[in-house]
Amino acid sequence: MTTSAIRPFRTRPCTLVVCRGCCCGDARKHPGTDHDGQLTRLREAAAASRGRIEVRTTDCLGPCGQANVIVVQPSTEGRRRGARAAWIGWALDDDALDSIVAWALAGGPGLSEPPATLLLQTIPALAARR
Protein backbone atom coordinates (compact mmCIF):
# COMPACT_ATOMS: atom_id res chain seq x y z
CA MET A 1 0.00 0.00 0.00
CA THR A 2 1.34 3.40 -0.91
CA THR A 3 0.56 6.65 0.71
CA SER A 4 0.75 10.02 -0.86
CA ALA A 5 1.50 13.24 0.88
CA ILE A 6 -1.35 15.69 0.94
CA ARG A 7 -0.27 19.26 0.70
CA PRO A 8 -1.80 21.42 3.37
CA PHE A 9 -4.18 24.05 2.06
CA ARG A 10 -2.45 27.38 1.69
CA THR A 11 -4.23 30.57 0.91
CA ARG A 12 -2.57 32.43 -1.89
CA PRO A 13 -2.13 36.17 -1.83
CA CYS A 14 -2.71 38.44 -4.79
CA THR A 15 0.15 37.57 -7.15
CA LEU A 16 1.78 39.84 -9.70
CA VAL A 17 3.22 37.89 -12.61
CA VAL A 18 5.73 40.10 -14.39
CA CYS A 19 6.56 39.27 -17.99
CA ARG A 20 10.27 39.32 -18.72
CA GLY A 21 10.31 37.56 -22.06
CA CYS A 22 11.33 38.73 -25.49
CA CYS A 23 9.86 42.24 -25.36
CA CYS A 24 8.83 43.02 -21.79
CA GLY A 25 11.79 44.18 -19.78
CA ASP A 26 13.78 44.90 -22.94
CA ALA A 27 15.60 48.24 -22.96
CA ARG A 28 15.82 48.10 -26.77
CA LYS A 29 12.02 48.19 -27.06
CA HIS A 30 11.41 50.70 -24.25
CA PRO A 31 14.71 52.48 -23.59
CA GLY A 32 13.16 55.08 -21.26
CA THR A 33 11.99 52.49 -18.75
CA ASP A 34 14.09 51.20 -15.85
CA HIS A 35 13.02 47.57 -16.20
CA ASP A 36 15.29 46.26 -13.45
CA GLY A 37 14.17 49.08 -11.17
CA GLN A 38 10.52 48.18 -11.82
CA LEU A 39 11.08 44.60 -10.76
CA THR A 40 12.98 45.76 -7.67
CA ARG A 41 10.11 48.11 -6.71
CA LEU A 42 7.55 45.33 -7.09
CA ARG A 43 9.63 42.90 -5.04
CA GLU A 44 10.15 45.53 -2.33
CA ALA A 45 6.40 46.19 -2.22
CA ALA A 46 5.76 42.46 -1.88
CA ALA A 47 8.28 42.16 0.95
CA ALA A 48 6.71 45.12 2.76
CA SER A 49 3.19 43.71 2.28
CA ARG A 50 3.69 41.01 4.92
CA GLY A 51 2.46 38.27 2.62
CA ARG A 52 -0.45 40.11 1.01
CA ILE A 53 1.35 40.28 -2.36
CA GLU A 54 3.67 37.88 -4.18
CA VAL A 55 5.74 38.69 -7.25
CA ARG A 56 6.85 36.17 -9.86
CA THR A 57 8.53 36.56 -13.21
CA THR A 58 7.86 34.53 -16.30
CA ASP A 59 8.96 34.30 -19.89
CA CYS A 60 6.91 35.80 -22.69
CA LEU A 61 3.19 36.01 -21.93
CA GLY A 62 2.36 36.70 -25.55
CA PRO A 63 0.96 40.21 -26.07
CA CYS A 64 4.28 41.77 -27.06
CA GLY A 65 2.61 44.81 -28.61
CA GLN A 66 1.42 45.85 -25.15
CA ALA A 67 4.75 45.38 -23.29
CA ASN A 68 5.40 45.57 -20.37
CA VAL A 69 2.71 43.13 -19.26
CA ILE A 70 1.83 42.31 -15.65
CA VAL A 71 -0.86 39.78 -14.78
CA VAL A 72 -2.63 40.46 -11.49
CA GLN A 73 -3.82 37.09 -10.20
CA PRO A 74 -6.53 37.07 -7.54
CA SER A 75 -5.93 35.76 -4.07
CA THR A 76 -7.64 32.60 -2.87
CA GLU A 77 -10.50 34.72 -1.50
CA GLY A 78 -10.74 36.67 -4.75
CA ARG A 79 -11.06 33.39 -6.68
CA ARG A 80 -13.75 32.22 -4.26
CA ARG A 81 -15.67 35.34 -5.23
CA GLY A 82 -15.36 34.48 -8.91
CA ALA A 83 -12.48 36.75 -9.90
CA ARG A 84 -10.11 35.93 -12.71
CA ALA A 85 -6.67 37.27 -13.48
CA ALA A 86 -6.43 40.78 -14.89
CA TRP A 87 -3.89 41.42 -17.63
CA ILE A 88 -2.35 44.89 -17.54
CA GLY A 89 -0.42 46.17 -20.53
CA TRP A 90 1.85 49.15 -21.06
CA ALA A 91 3.10 49.06 -17.45
CA LEU A 92 6.04 51.28 -18.26
CA ASP A 93 6.11 54.02 -15.64
CA ASP A 94 5.93 54.64 -11.91
CA ASP A 95 2.26 55.63 -12.08
CA ALA A 96 1.30 52.26 -13.56
CA LEU A 97 3.33 50.39 -10.94
CA ASP A 98 1.87 52.51 -8.13
CA SER A 99 -1.65 51.70 -9.35
CA ILE A 100 -0.94 47.98 -9.65
CA VAL A 101 0.63 47.79 -6.18
CA ALA A 102 -2.18 49.84 -4.60
CA TRP A 103 -4.79 47.56 -6.15
CA ALA A 104 -2.97 44.42 -5.01
CA LEU A 105 -2.62 45.82 -1.47
CA ALA A 106 -6.36 46.57 -1.45
CA GLY A 107 -7.00 42.90 -2.26
CA GLY A 108 -6.80 42.79 -6.05
CA PRO A 109 -9.31 41.12 -8.38
CA GLY A 110 -12.52 40.07 -6.65
CA LEU A 111 -11.84 42.04 -3.49
CA SER A 112 -11.44 45.59 -4.72
CA GLU A 113 -12.06 47.57 -7.88
CA PRO A 114 -9.01 48.42 -9.98
CA PRO A 115 -8.00 52.06 -10.21
CA ALA A 116 -9.58 53.80 -13.21
CA THR A 117 -6.17 54.28 -14.82
CA LEU A 118 -5.64 50.51 -14.90
CA LEU A 119 -8.96 49.98 -16.64
CA LEU A 120 -7.46 51.83 -19.59
CA GLN A 121 -4.47 49.47 -19.56
CA THR A 122 -6.41 46.21 -19.23
CA ILE A 123 -5.81 43.85 -22.16
CA PRO A 124 -7.51 40.56 -23.04
CA ALA A 125 -6.06 37.47 -21.40
CA LEU A 126 -4.09 35.23 -23.74
CA ALA A 127 -6.80 32.54 -23.63
CA ALA A 128 -9.39 35.10 -24.75
CA ARG A 129 -7.32 35.82 -27.89
CA ARG A 130 -7.55 32.30 -29.23
Tab-separated table of N, CA and C in Angstrom, residues 7-128:
chain	number	residue	atom	x	y	z
A	7	ARG	N	-0.755	17.923	0.392
A	7	ARG	CA	-0.267	19.260	0.697
A	7	ARG	C	-1.292	19.989	1.548
A	8	PRO	N	-0.841	20.652	2.575
A	8	PRO	CA	-1.802	21.423	3.366
A	8	PRO	C	-2.326	22.587	2.535
A	9	PHE	N	-3.562	22.933	2.776
A	9	PHE	CA	-4.177	24.045	2.056
A	9	PHE	C	-3.475	25.337	2.439
A	10	ARG	N	-3.112	26.102	1.458
A	10	ARG	CA	-2.449	27.381	1.692
A	10	ARG	C	-3.212	28.441	0.929
A	11	THR	N	-3.584	29.474	1.619
A	11	THR	CA	-4.233	30.565	0.914
A	11	THR	C	-3.174	31.337	0.154
A	12	ARG	N	-3.510	31.695	-1.051
A	12	ARG	CA	-2.571	32.428	-1.893
A	12	ARG	C	-2.905	33.909	-1.850
A	13	PRO	N	-1.895	34.730	-1.767
A	13	PRO	CA	-2.131	36.169	-1.827
A	13	PRO	C	-2.340	36.613	-3.274
A	14	CYS	N	-2.665	37.851	-3.458
A	14	CYS	CA	-2.708	38.444	-4.789
A	14	CYS	C	-1.287	38.340	-5.354
A	15	THR	N	-1.168	37.810	-6.559
A	15	THR	CA	0.145	37.565	-7.150
A	15	THR	C	0.320	38.386	-8.425
A	16	LEU	N	1.438	39.069	-8.512
A	16	LEU	CA	1.777	39.843	-9.703
A	16	LEU	C	2.765	39.023	-10.516
A	17	VAL	N	2.353	38.653	-11.725
A	17	VAL	CA	3.218	37.889	-12.614
A	17	VAL	C	3.773	38.869	-13.643
A	18	VAL	N	5.063	39.091	-13.570
A	18	VAL	CA	5.728	40.104	-14.390
A	18	VAL	C	6.388	39.428	-15.578
A	19	CYS	N	5.973	39.817	-16.772
A	19	CYS	CA	6.562	39.270	-17.989
A	19	CYS	C	7.973	39.825	-18.155
A	20	ARG	N	8.889	38.927	-18.427
A	20	ARG	CA	10.267	39.316	-18.718
A	20	ARG	C	10.780	38.451	-19.854
A	21	GLY	N	9.969	38.371	-20.904
A	21	GLY	CA	10.314	37.561	-22.061
A	21	GLY	C	11.020	38.364	-23.124
A	22	CYS	N	10.609	38.161	-24.354
A	22	CYS	CA	11.331	38.728	-25.493
A	22	CYS	C	11.200	40.245	-25.599
A	23	CYS	N	10.077	40.806	-25.194
A	23	CYS	CA	9.862	42.245	-25.356
A	23	CYS	C	9.715	42.986	-24.028
A	24	CYS	N	9.004	42.394	-23.102
A	24	CYS	CA	8.834	43.019	-21.793
A	24	CYS	C	10.170	43.000	-21.067
A	25	GLY	N	10.513	44.110	-20.488
A	25	GLY	CA	11.788	44.182	-19.784
A	25	GLY	C	12.966	44.413	-20.692
A	26	ASP	N	12.711	44.721	-21.959
A	26	ASP	CA	13.781	44.899	-22.942
A	26	ASP	C	14.045	46.392	-23.163
A	27	ALA	N	15.230	46.829	-22.806
A	27	ALA	CA	15.595	48.239	-22.957
A	27	ALA	C	15.640	48.674	-24.417
A	28	ARG	N	15.811	47.732	-25.342
A	28	ARG	CA	15.815	48.104	-26.767
A	28	ARG	C	14.418	48.504	-27.221
A	29	LYS	N	13.394	47.878	-26.673
A	29	LYS	CA	12.019	48.186	-27.058
A	29	LYS	C	11.513	49.435	-26.330
A	30	HIS	N	11.846	49.552	-25.058
A	30	HIS	CA	11.412	50.696	-24.251
A	30	HIS	C	12.617	51.253	-23.498
A	31	PRO	N	13.463	52.015	-24.200
A	31	PRO	CA	14.708	52.482	-23.595
A	31	PRO	C	14.518	53.469	-22.442
A	32	GLY	N	13.381	54.106	-22.332
A	32	GLY	CA	13.164	55.079	-21.263
A	32	GLY	C	12.653	54.474	-19.971
A	33	THR	N	12.525	53.172	-19.923
A	33	THR	CA	11.988	52.492	-18.746
A	33	THR	C	13.086	51.753	-18.008
A	34	ASP	N	13.133	51.923	-16.692
A	34	ASP	CA	14.093	51.205	-15.854
A	34	ASP	C	13.472	49.857	-15.489
A	35	HIS	N	13.652	48.876	-16.354
A	35	HIS	CA	13.018	47.574	-16.197
A	35	HIS	C	13.477	46.856	-14.931
A	36	ASP	N	14.778	46.884	-14.661
A	36	ASP	CA	15.288	46.256	-13.445
A	36	ASP	C	14.757	46.977	-12.208
A	37	GLY	N	14.696	48.293	-12.281
A	37	GLY	CA	14.167	49.085	-11.175
A	37	GLY	C	12.702	48.777	-10.906
A	38	GLN	N	11.929	48.548	-11.982
A	38	GLN	CA	10.521	48.181	-11.816
A	38	GLN	C	10.395	46.888	-11.021
A	39	LEU	N	11.147	45.903	-11.421
A	39	LEU	CA	11.076	44.605	-10.757
A	39	LEU	C	11.511	44.730	-9.296
A	40	THR	N	12.530	45.523	-9.045
A	40	THR	CA	12.978	45.758	-7.670
A	40	THR	C	11.866	46.409	-6.855
A	41	ARG	N	11.211	47.422	-7.420
A	41	ARG	CA	10.112	48.110	-6.715
A	41	ARG	C	8.986	47.140	-6.387
A	42	LEU	N	8.626	46.288	-7.337
A	42	LEU	CA	7.545	45.333	-7.089
A	42	LEU	C	7.942	44.332	-6.002
A	43	ARG	N	9.165	43.853	-6.055
A	43	ARG	CA	9.626	42.900	-5.037
A	43	ARG	C	9.703	43.556	-3.658
A	44	GLU	N	10.114	44.814	-3.608
A	44	GLU	CA	10.146	45.531	-2.330
A	44	GLU	C	8.731	45.724	-1.778
A	45	ALA	N	7.794	46.043	-2.651
A	45	ALA	CA	6.400	46.192	-2.217
A	45	ALA	C	5.858	44.871	-1.686
A	46	ALA	N	6.206	43.779	-2.338
A	46	ALA	CA	5.759	42.458	-1.876
A	46	ALA	C	6.362	42.144	-0.513
A	47	ALA	N	7.627	42.429	-0.340
A	47	ALA	CA	8.278	42.163	0.946
A	47	ALA	C	7.649	42.996	2.061
A	48	ALA	N	7.314	44.238	1.759
A	48	ALA	CA	6.710	45.120	2.759
A	48	ALA	C	5.242	44.789	3.022
A	49	SER	N	4.625	44.000	2.163
A	49	SER	CA	3.189	43.713	2.284
A	49	SER	C	2.866	42.664	3.341
A	50	ARG	N	3.879	42.048	3.897
A	50	ARG	CA	3.691	41.007	4.917
A	50	ARG	C	2.824	39.862	4.412
A	51	GLY	N	3.135	39.438	3.186
A	51	GLY	CA	2.461	38.274	2.622
A	51	GLY	C	1.168	38.549	1.882
A	52	ARG	N	0.775	39.810	1.739
A	52	ARG	CA	-0.453	40.113	1.005
A	52	ARG	C	-0.247	40.122	-0.501
A	53	ILE	N	1.019	40.263	-0.930
A	53	ILE	CA	1.353	40.277	-2.362
A	53	ILE	C	2.540	39.354	-2.586
A	54	GLU	N	2.507	38.632	-3.706
A	54	GLU	CA	3.666	37.879	-4.177
A	54	GLU	C	4.016	38.407	-5.557
A	55	VAL	N	5.278	38.292	-5.922
A	55	VAL	CA	5.739	38.689	-7.255
A	55	VAL	C	6.486	37.510	-7.853
A	56	ARG	N	6.136	37.201	-9.096
A	56	ARG	CA	6.846	36.169	-9.857
A	56	ARG	C	7.191	36.748	-11.212
A	57	THR	N	8.214	36.193	-11.831
A	57	THR	CA	8.526	36.564	-13.212
A	57	THR	C	8.295	35.337	-14.087
A	58	THR	N	8.066	35.603	-15.352
A	58	THR	CA	7.858	34.527	-16.300
A	58	THR	C	8.398	34.960	-17.660
A	59	ASP	N	8.578	33.981	-18.520
A	59	ASP	CA	8.956	34.299	-19.895
A	59	ASP	C	7.755	34.910	-20.606
A	60	CYS	N	7.894	35.102	-21.866
A	60	CYS	CA	6.910	35.799	-22.693
A	60	CYS	C	5.478	35.329	-22.445
A	61	LEU	N	4.614	36.282	-22.126
A	61	LEU	CA	3.188	36.014	-21.930
A	61	LEU	C	2.408	36.118	-23.236
A	62	GLY	N	3.013	36.701	-24.253
A	62	GLY	CA	2.361	36.702	-25.553
A	62	GLY	C	2.013	38.047	-26.154
A	63	PRO	N	1.369	38.946	-25.430
A	63	PRO	CA	0.955	40.207	-26.069
A	63	PRO	C	2.093	41.227	-26.142
A	64	CYS	N	3.075	40.953	-26.987
A	64	CYS	CA	4.283	41.773	-27.060
A	64	CYS	C	4.004	43.220	-27.466
A	65	GLY	N	2.948	43.456	-28.188
A	65	GLY	CA	2.612	44.808	-28.609
A	65	GLY	C	2.167	45.697	-27.460
A	66	GLN	N	1.859	45.092	-26.316
A	66	GLN	CA	1.423	45.847	-25.147
A	66	GLN	C	2.445	45.789	-23.998
A	67	ALA	N	3.696	45.487	-24.327
A	67	ALA	CA	4.745	45.377	-23.295
A	67	ALA	C	4.882	46.713	-22.558
A	68	ASN	N	5.163	46.608	-21.346
A	68	ASN	CA	5.395	45.566	-20.370
A	68	ASN	C	4.056	45.065	-19.826
A	69	VAL	N	3.948	43.751	-19.700
A	69	VAL	CA	2.710	43.130	-19.255
A	69	VAL	C	2.885	42.590	-17.838
A	70	ILE	N	1.880	42.858	-17.002
A	70	ILE	CA	1.827	42.307	-15.650
A	70	ILE	C	0.448	41.699	-15.475
A	71	VAL	N	0.409	40.446	-15.045
A	71	VAL	CA	-0.857	39.777	-14.776
A	71	VAL	C	-1.096	39.832	-13.278
A	72	VAL	N	-2.256	40.362	-12.900
A	72	VAL	CA	-2.633	40.456	-11.487
A	72	VAL	C	-3.567	39.286	-11.203
A	73	GLN	N	-3.037	38.282	-10.516
A	73	GLN	CA	-3.818	37.085	-10.200
A	73	GLN	C	-4.530	37.282	-8.868
A	74	PRO	N	-5.795	36.891	-8.797
A	74	PRO	CA	-6.528	37.073	-7.538
A	74	PRO	C	-6.018	36.158	-6.441
A	75	SER	N	-6.241	36.577	-5.232
A	75	SER	CA	-5.926	35.758	-4.068
A	75	SER	C	-6.916	34.597	-4.007
A	76	THR	N	-6.708	33.714	-3.066
A	76	THR	CA	-7.642	32.600	-2.870
A	76	THR	C	-9.051	33.135	-2.628
A	77	GLU	N	-9.170	34.147	-1.779
A	77	GLU	CA	-10.497	34.716	-1.495
A	77	GLU	C	-11.084	35.382	-2.731
A	78	GLY	N	-10.260	36.060	-3.507
A	78	GLY	CA	-10.738	36.669	-4.747
A	78	GLY	C	-11.276	35.622	-5.708
A	79	ARG	N	-10.594	34.493	-5.820
A	79	ARG	CA	-11.064	33.394	-6.681
A	79	ARG	C	-12.377	32.833	-6.166
A	80	ARG	N	-12.490	32.700	-4.839
A	80	ARG	CA	-13.753	32.217	-4.264
A	80	ARG	C	-14.920	33.113	-4.660
A	81	ARG	N	-14.637	34.373	-4.841
A	81	ARG	CA	-15.674	35.345	-5.226
A	81	ARG	C	-15.857	35.425	-6.742
A	82	GLY	N	-15.171	34.565	-7.472
A	82	GLY	CA	-15.358	34.484	-8.913
A	82	GLY	C	-14.401	35.303	-9.755
A	83	ALA	N	-13.415	35.909	-9.150
A	83	ALA	CA	-12.483	36.755	-9.905
A	83	ALA	C	-11.539	35.923	-10.750
A	84	ARG	N	-11.112	36.501	-11.827
A	84	ARG	CA	-10.108	35.925	-12.711
A	84	ARG	C	-8.944	36.905	-12.805
A	85	ALA	N	-7.859	36.431	-13.340
A	85	ALA	CA	-6.666	37.268	-13.483
A	85	ALA	C	-6.948	38.452	-14.405
A	86	ALA	N	-6.337	39.571	-14.059
A	86	ALA	CA	-6.433	40.777	-14.886
A	86	ALA	C	-5.085	40.994	-15.561
A	87	TRP	N	-5.110	41.186	-16.863
A	87	TRP	CA	-3.891	41.416	-17.632
A	87	TRP	C	-3.753	42.921	-17.849
A	88	ILE	N	-2.617	43.455	-17.423
A	88	ILE	CA	-2.345	44.889	-17.540
A	88	ILE	C	-1.199	45.078	-18.526
A	89	GLY	N	-1.447	45.879	-19.536
A	89	GLY	CA	-0.417	46.169	-20.533
A	89	GLY	C	0.133	47.572	-20.354
A	90	TRP	N	1.192	47.842	-21.042
A	90	TRP	CA	1.849	49.150	-21.062
A	90	TRP	C	2.231	49.623	-19.660
A	91	ALA	N	2.667	48.706	-18.820
A	91	ALA	CA	3.100	49.056	-17.454
A	91	ALA	C	4.544	49.533	-17.528
A	92	LEU	N	4.707	50.766	-17.950
A	92	LEU	CA	6.038	51.280	-18.261
A	92	LEU	C	6.529	52.382	-17.334
A	93	ASP	N	5.672	52.893	-16.471
A	93	ASP	CA	6.108	54.016	-15.638
A	93	ASP	C	5.725	53.811	-14.178
A	94	ASP	N	6.185	54.733	-13.347
A	94	ASP	CA	5.926	54.638	-11.914
A	94	ASP	C	4.437	54.707	-11.594
A	95	ASP	N	3.693	55.517	-12.339
A	95	ASP	CA	2.255	55.632	-12.082
A	95	ASP	C	1.558	54.290	-12.267
A	96	ALA	N	1.912	53.573	-13.316
A	96	ALA	CA	1.304	52.258	-13.562
A	96	ALA	C	1.652	51.297	-12.431
A	97	LEU	N	2.920	51.275	-12.036
A	97	LEU	CA	3.328	50.387	-10.937
A	97	LEU	C	2.636	50.760	-9.639
A	98	ASP	N	2.548	52.064	-9.358
A	98	ASP	CA	1.871	52.507	-8.133
A	98	ASP	C	0.425	52.030	-8.121
A	99	SER	N	-0.254	52.130	-9.261
A	99	SER	CA	-1.654	51.700	-9.346
A	99	SER	C	-1.788	50.192	-9.163
A	100	ILE	N	-0.893	49.447	-9.764
A	100	ILE	CA	-0.943	47.983	-9.646
A	100	ILE	C	-0.688	47.559	-8.202
A	101	VAL	N	0.316	48.135	-7.569
A	101	VAL	CA	0.633	47.791	-6.178
A	101	VAL	C	-0.517	48.199	-5.258
A	102	ALA	N	-1.064	49.389	-5.454
A	102	ALA	CA	-2.178	49.845	-4.603
A	102	ALA	C	-3.371	48.902	-4.723
A	103	TRP	N	-3.674	48.475	-5.944
A	103	TRP	CA	-4.792	47.558	-6.150
A	103	TRP	C	-4.524	46.212	-5.479
A	104	ALA	N	-3.318	45.702	-5.641
A	104	ALA	CA	-2.965	44.424	-5.015
A	104	ALA	C	-3.041	44.528	-3.490
A	105	LEU	N	-2.563	45.628	-2.922
A	105	LEU	CA	-2.619	45.822	-1.472
A	105	LEU	C	-4.063	45.934	-0.972
A	106	ALA	N	-4.941	46.454	-1.826
A	106	ALA	CA	-6.358	46.566	-1.454
A	106	ALA	C	-7.093	45.236	-1.612
A	107	GLY	N	-6.409	44.224	-2.112
A	107	GLY	CA	-7.002	42.897	-2.259
A	107	GLY	C	-6.942	42.355	-3.663
A	108	GLY	N	-6.885	43.236	-4.658
A	108	GLY	CA	-6.801	42.791	-6.049
A	108	GLY	C	-8.127	42.299	-6.595
A	109	PRO	N	-8.085	41.568	-7.710
A	109	PRO	CA	-9.314	41.117	-8.378
A	109	PRO	C	-10.233	40.356	-7.421
A	110	GLY	N	-11.507	40.729	-7.460
A	110	GLY	CA	-12.518	40.066	-6.648
A	110	GLY	C	-12.719	40.676	-5.284
A	111	LEU	N	-11.729	41.438	-4.819
A	111	LEU	CA	-11.840	42.039	-3.489
A	111	LEU	C	-11.887	43.552	-3.519
A	112	SER	N	-11.382	44.143	-4.578
A	112	SER	CA	-11.435	45.594	-4.723
A	112	SER	C	-11.468	45.945	-6.210
A	113	GLU	N	-11.993	47.092	-6.492
A	113	GLU	CA	-12.056	47.568	-7.876
A	113	GLU	C	-10.686	48.106	-8.280
A	114	PRO	N	-10.291	47.862	-9.522
A	114	PRO	CA	-9.010	48.417	-9.977
A	114	PRO	C	-9.109	49.932	-10.127
A	115	PRO	N	-8.001	50.625	-9.945
A	115	PRO	CA	-8.003	52.065	-10.210
A	115	PRO	C	-8.420	52.332	-11.654
A	116	ALA	N	-9.078	53.453	-11.872
A	116	ALA	CA	-9.581	53.799	-13.210
A	116	ALA	C	-8.465	53.804	-14.248
A	117	THR	N	-7.276	54.226	-13.852
A	117	THR	CA	-6.172	54.276	-14.821
A	117	THR	C	-5.824	52.878	-15.321
A	118	LEU	N	-5.949	51.868	-14.459
A	118	LEU	CA	-5.639	50.506	-14.898
A	118	LEU	C	-6.698	49.960	-15.838
A	119	LEU	N	-7.920	50.429	-15.713
A	119	LEU	CA	-8.961	49.975	-16.637
A	119	LEU	C	-8.585	50.309	-18.075
A	120	LEU	N	-7.902	51.428	-18.254
A	120	LEU	CA	-7.457	51.830	-19.589
A	120	LEU	C	-6.307	50.959	-20.102
A	121	GLN	N	-5.622	50.281	-19.191
A	121	GLN	CA	-4.472	49.468	-19.565
A	121	GLN	C	-4.788	47.975	-19.565
A	122	THR	N	-6.028	47.615	-19.271
A	122	THR	CA	-6.405	46.211	-19.234
A	122	THR	C	-6.431	45.675	-20.664
A	123	ILE	N	-5.833	44.506	-20.846
A	123	ILE	CA	-5.808	43.847	-22.164
A	123	ILE	C	-6.437	42.470	-22.022
A	124	PRO	N	-6.903	41.889	-23.121
A	124	PRO	CA	-7.506	40.560	-23.040
A	124	PRO	C	-6.473	39.512	-22.604
A	125	ALA	N	-6.924	38.581	-21.803
A	125	ALA	CA	-6.058	37.468	-21.399
A	125	ALA	C	-5.697	36.659	-22.640
A	126	LEU	N	-4.557	36.006	-22.587
A	126	LEU	CA	-4.090	35.227	-23.737
A	126	LEU	C	-5.129	34.235	-24.191
A	127	ALA	N	-5.790	33.539	-23.270
A	127	ALA	CA	-6.796	32.538	-23.635
A	127	ALA	C	-7.962	33.168	-24.390
A	128	ALA	N	-8.268	34.424	-24.078
A	128	ALA	CA	-9.389	35.099	-24.754
A	128	ALA	C	-9.028	35.473	-26.194
